[in-house]
Amino acid sequence: MTEIISTITRADLAEAVYNELGLSRNECANYVEMVLNEVISALERGESVKLSSFGSFSVRQKGRRVGRNPKTGEEVPILPRKVLVFRASHVLKAKINRGLAKTAGKPVGASGTPVAGDGA
Amino acid sequence: MTKSELIQRIADAHVDLYQRDVEKIVGAIFDEIARALAQGQRVELRGFGAFSVKQRAARVGRNPRTGDSVDVSEKFIPFFKTGKELREKLNPKG
C-alpha cells in the first residue's frame, strides 16, 4: 500500500461541529468532550448506547477462563471482566463500502490472483 | 440509551444549549466519524477508543443450506477498539 492512512482526532470533530454551528472553536472542542463523556458515563453504568444510522455500543460481561502465556506456555487465569462491543449499523457499513469501493483501484498485491476453486 | 435520549440528557444538563443545537452537535460528531471512515481514515479518540476500517478480501463462500458456492466480493468492515482509559473505567479495580 502506497497510501498513507491518515488519522483524525478530537480536533477534527471539533472542527466539524464548528462548521455546523459556528460558535467559538474553543466551545466546540468542549462540546465534543461533553458528548463523549455522556456516552462514556452511560457505558460505565452498563447501559448500551444505540446511535441510529451509526451503530451501537454495548457492555458485555466476560466470565473467568484459563488463558495461557503464549511465550512460556504457562497457564494464567483470566478474571471476569467487562468488554465494550461496537456493532456498526447497516447504514454505516453501506456508507463505508460505497466510499471505499470507488477509491479501491484494485491494485491487488502479489499473491492476489484469484485461485481456481478446488472442485468448488 | 438511544441517540434522542443522549441528546435529551445533554440538553437537560446544559441549560445554556438549545436542544436543536445539541442535536446538531451530536449529529456533526458522528457524521464526521462516518465520513472519515468512508474515506479510509482512522478516527482516534484518546480515552474513548479508535475506529478504523478493515478490509475483507473477496472469497468464495457457501450457502449453508444448499452447499452452493457463492462469490463474496471484497468488503470493508468498520472496527472499534476500546481505549485503555475506558476499558479501565469499565473494570474499576476493587
Short mmCIF file of C-alpha atoms in Angstrom, two decimals:
data_model
loop_
_atom_site.label_atom_id
_atom_site.label_comp_id
_atom_site.label_asym_id
_atom_site.label_seq_id
_atom_site.Cartn_x
_atom_site.Cartn_y
_atom_site.Cartn_z
CA MET A 1 0.00 0.00 0.00
CA THR A 2 1.39 3.32 -1.02
CA GLU A 3 -1.41 5.30 0.52
CA ILE A 4 -0.84 6.66 3.98
CA ILE A 5 -3.82 6.15 6.22
CA SER A 6 -4.47 9.43 7.90
CA THR A 7 -5.96 9.66 11.32
CA ILE A 8 -8.45 12.18 12.54
CA THR A 9 -8.86 13.15 16.17
CA ARG A 10 -10.97 15.23 18.53
CA ALA A 11 -9.72 18.40 16.89
CA ASP A 12 -11.28 17.36 13.58
CA LEU A 13 -14.56 16.53 15.29
CA ALA A 14 -14.49 19.94 16.96
CA GLU A 15 -13.89 21.49 13.53
CA ALA A 16 -16.92 19.62 12.14
CA VAL A 17 -19.05 20.97 15.00
CA TYR A 18 -17.66 24.43 14.34
CA ASN A 19 -18.61 24.22 10.66
CA GLU A 20 -22.10 23.11 11.61
CA LEU A 21 -22.79 25.55 14.41
CA GLY A 22 -20.41 28.44 14.26
CA LEU A 23 -19.85 29.45 17.91
CA SER A 24 -16.28 29.57 19.13
CA ARG A 25 -13.75 26.89 18.30
CA ASN A 26 -12.96 26.54 21.96
CA GLU A 27 -16.59 25.89 22.83
CA CYS A 28 -16.88 23.37 20.01
CA ALA A 29 -13.98 21.42 21.46
CA ASN A 30 -15.80 21.37 24.80
CA TYR A 31 -18.97 20.15 23.13
CA VAL A 32 -17.14 17.18 21.63
CA GLU A 33 -15.89 16.32 25.10
CA MET A 34 -19.38 16.75 26.55
CA VAL A 35 -20.89 14.28 24.08
CA LEU A 36 -18.15 11.68 24.53
CA ASN A 37 -18.40 11.97 28.30
CA GLU A 38 -22.15 11.40 28.21
CA VAL A 39 -21.64 8.27 26.12
CA ILE A 40 -18.87 7.06 28.45
CA SER A 41 -20.91 7.54 31.60
CA ALA A 42 -23.84 5.61 30.13
CA LEU A 43 -21.48 2.74 29.29
CA GLU A 44 -19.95 2.89 32.77
CA ARG A 45 -23.41 2.38 34.20
CA GLY A 46 -23.71 -0.68 31.99
CA GLU A 47 -26.19 0.90 29.59
CA SER A 48 -25.87 0.28 25.91
CA VAL A 49 -25.75 3.27 23.58
CA LYS A 50 -27.62 2.97 20.31
CA LEU A 51 -26.96 5.62 17.72
CA SER A 52 -29.24 5.20 14.75
CA SER A 53 -27.51 5.11 11.36
CA PHE A 54 -24.15 4.86 13.13
CA GLY A 55 -24.03 1.81 15.39
CA SER A 56 -24.40 0.61 18.93
CA PHE A 57 -22.04 0.22 21.85
CA SER A 58 -22.80 -2.37 24.47
CA VAL A 59 -21.03 -3.68 27.52
CA ARG A 60 -20.60 -7.41 27.75
CA GLN A 61 -19.66 -9.37 30.84
CA LYS A 62 -16.99 -11.99 30.20
CA GLY A 63 -16.59 -14.92 32.53
CA ARG A 64 -13.43 -16.25 34.10
CA ARG A 65 -11.37 -18.51 31.87
CA VAL A 66 -7.96 -20.04 31.79
CA GLY A 67 -5.57 -18.42 29.38
CA ARG A 68 -2.00 -19.19 28.53
CA ASN A 69 1.06 -17.04 28.34
CA PRO A 70 1.94 -17.64 24.70
CA LYS A 71 5.62 -17.13 25.40
CA THR A 72 6.05 -19.51 28.31
CA GLY A 73 3.05 -21.79 27.85
CA GLU A 74 2.19 -21.11 31.46
CA GLU A 75 -1.49 -21.20 32.44
CA VAL A 76 -2.86 -17.92 33.76
CA PRO A 77 -6.36 -17.25 35.00
CA ILE A 78 -8.19 -14.52 33.08
CA LEU A 79 -10.51 -12.86 35.53
CA PRO A 80 -14.12 -11.97 34.80
CA ARG A 81 -14.24 -8.58 33.12
CA LYS A 82 -16.38 -6.26 31.10
CA VAL A 83 -15.69 -5.52 27.49
CA LEU A 84 -17.14 -2.91 25.20
CA VAL A 85 -18.50 -4.11 21.89
CA PHE A 86 -19.28 -1.87 18.94
CA ARG A 87 -21.64 -3.02 16.23
CA ALA A 88 -21.78 -0.82 13.18
CA SER A 89 -25.20 -0.16 11.70
CA HIS A 90 -26.04 -1.24 8.17
CA VAL A 91 -26.14 2.40 7.18
CA LEU A 92 -22.55 2.95 8.32
CA LYS A 93 -21.32 -0.26 6.68
CA ALA A 94 -23.01 0.70 3.42
CA LYS A 95 -21.56 4.19 3.55
CA ILE A 96 -18.03 2.87 4.09
CA ASN A 97 -18.32 0.31 1.32
CA ARG A 98 -19.72 2.87 -1.09
CA GLY A 99 -16.96 5.29 -0.19
CA LEU A 100 -14.11 2.83 -0.45
CA ALA A 101 -15.29 0.79 -3.43
CA LYS A 102 -14.76 3.90 -5.56
CA THR A 103 -11.24 4.59 -4.36
CA ALA A 104 -10.09 0.97 -4.42
CA GLY A 105 -8.37 0.83 -7.79
CA LYS A 106 -7.79 -2.83 -7.07
CA PRO A 107 -4.02 -2.88 -7.38
CA VAL A 108 -4.23 -6.41 -5.99
CA GLY A 109 -0.99 -7.47 -4.38
CA ALA A 110 1.47 -10.12 -5.46
CA SER A 111 -0.49 -13.13 -4.31
CA GLY A 112 -3.82 -11.52 -5.02
CA THR A 113 -4.56 -13.51 -8.13
CA PRO A 114 -7.83 -15.35 -7.93
CA VAL A 115 -7.41 -19.01 -7.18
CA ALA A 116 -9.29 -21.56 -9.20
CA GLY A 117 -11.79 -23.26 -6.96
CA ASP A 118 -10.62 -26.62 -5.70
CA GLY A 119 -13.53 -28.57 -7.03
CA ALA A 120 -15.93 -25.93 -5.72
CA MET B 1 -29.67 4.96 25.60
CA THR B 2 -30.67 5.99 22.11
CA LYS B 3 -29.46 8.99 20.15
CA SER B 4 -32.51 11.02 21.14
CA GLU B 5 -32.04 10.11 24.80
CA LEU B 6 -28.40 11.13 24.54
CA ILE B 7 -29.46 14.49 23.13
CA GLN B 8 -32.11 14.88 25.81
CA ARG B 9 -29.70 14.14 28.64
CA ILE B 10 -27.14 16.59 27.36
CA ALA B 11 -29.77 19.27 26.84
CA ASP B 12 -31.08 18.71 30.39
CA ALA B 13 -27.60 19.04 31.85
CA HIS B 14 -26.68 22.13 29.80
CA VAL B 15 -29.42 24.67 30.10
CA ASP B 16 -27.34 27.16 28.11
CA LEU B 17 -27.76 25.00 24.99
CA TYR B 18 -30.86 24.70 22.86
CA GLN B 19 -31.93 21.15 22.22
CA ARG B 20 -31.68 21.73 18.48
CA ASP B 21 -28.07 22.79 18.90
CA VAL B 22 -27.33 19.63 20.87
CA GLU B 23 -28.91 17.68 18.00
CA LYS B 24 -26.58 19.41 15.57
CA ILE B 25 -23.53 18.80 17.75
CA VAL B 26 -24.24 15.09 18.20
CA GLY B 27 -25.08 14.75 14.51
CA ALA B 28 -21.93 16.57 13.39
CA ILE B 29 -19.69 14.38 15.55
CA PHE B 30 -20.98 11.00 14.40
CA ASP B 31 -21.40 12.13 10.78
CA GLU B 32 -17.79 13.27 10.78
CA ILE B 33 -16.61 9.91 12.15
CA ALA B 34 -18.63 8.12 9.46
CA ARG B 35 -17.35 10.44 6.74
CA ALA B 36 -13.74 9.87 7.76
CA LEU B 37 -14.17 6.09 7.83
CA ALA B 38 -15.79 6.18 4.39
CA GLN B 39 -12.60 7.82 3.14
CA GLY B 40 -10.50 5.13 4.72
CA GLN B 41 -9.31 7.33 7.57
CA ARG B 42 -8.83 6.22 11.14
CA VAL B 43 -10.53 8.08 13.98
CA GLU B 44 -8.62 8.10 17.22
CA LEU B 45 -10.27 9.44 20.34
CA ARG B 46 -7.97 9.14 23.33
CA GLY B 47 -9.74 7.94 26.43
CA PHE B 48 -12.58 6.55 24.36
CA GLY B 49 -11.29 4.37 21.57
CA ALA B 50 -10.33 4.22 17.92
CA PHE B 51 -12.39 3.49 14.84
CA SER B 52 -10.75 2.01 11.80
CA VAL B 53 -11.71 0.16 8.65
CA LYS B 54 -10.61 -3.37 7.95
CA GLN B 55 -10.61 -4.87 4.52
CA ARG B 56 -12.01 -8.33 3.94
CA ALA B 57 -10.76 -10.00 0.78
CA ALA B 58 -13.10 -11.45 -1.80
CA ARG B 59 -13.74 -15.10 -1.15
CA VAL B 60 -15.83 -18.00 -2.23
CA GLY B 61 -18.48 -18.63 0.38
CA ARG B 62 -21.11 -21.29 0.66
CA ASN B 63 -24.80 -21.17 1.03
CA PRO B 64 -25.02 -23.19 4.24
CA ARG B 65 -28.43 -24.53 3.30
CA THR B 66 -27.73 -25.75 -0.22
CA GLY B 67 -23.95 -26.05 -0.21
CA ASP B 68 -23.76 -23.95 -3.39
CA SER B 69 -20.66 -21.85 -3.71
CA VAL B 70 -21.23 -18.12 -3.82
CA ASP B 71 -18.76 -15.40 -4.73
CA VAL B 72 -18.44 -12.93 -1.88
CA SER B 73 -16.84 -9.73 -3.08
CA GLU B 74 -14.26 -7.72 -1.21
CA LYS B 75 -15.71 -5.60 1.55
CA PHE B 76 -14.78 -3.12 4.23
CA ILE B 77 -15.70 -3.54 7.88
CA PRO B 78 -15.69 -0.75 10.45
CA PHE B 79 -13.86 -1.76 13.57
CA PHE B 80 -13.71 -0.22 17.05
CA LYS B 81 -11.02 -0.78 19.62
CA THR B 82 -11.81 0.38 23.13
CA GLY B 83 -9.35 2.85 24.57
CA LYS B 84 -7.31 1.97 27.62
CA GLU B 85 -8.88 4.56 29.85
CA LEU B 86 -12.42 3.49 29.03
CA ARG B 87 -11.52 -0.17 29.46
CA GLU B 88 -10.25 0.67 32.93
CA LYS B 89 -13.38 2.64 33.74
CA LEU B 90 -15.49 -0.39 32.85
CA ASN B 91 -13.35 -2.53 35.15
CA PRO B 92 -12.59 -0.46 38.22
CA LYS B 93 -10.07 -2.10 40.48
CA GLY B 94 -11.66 -3.40 43.68
#
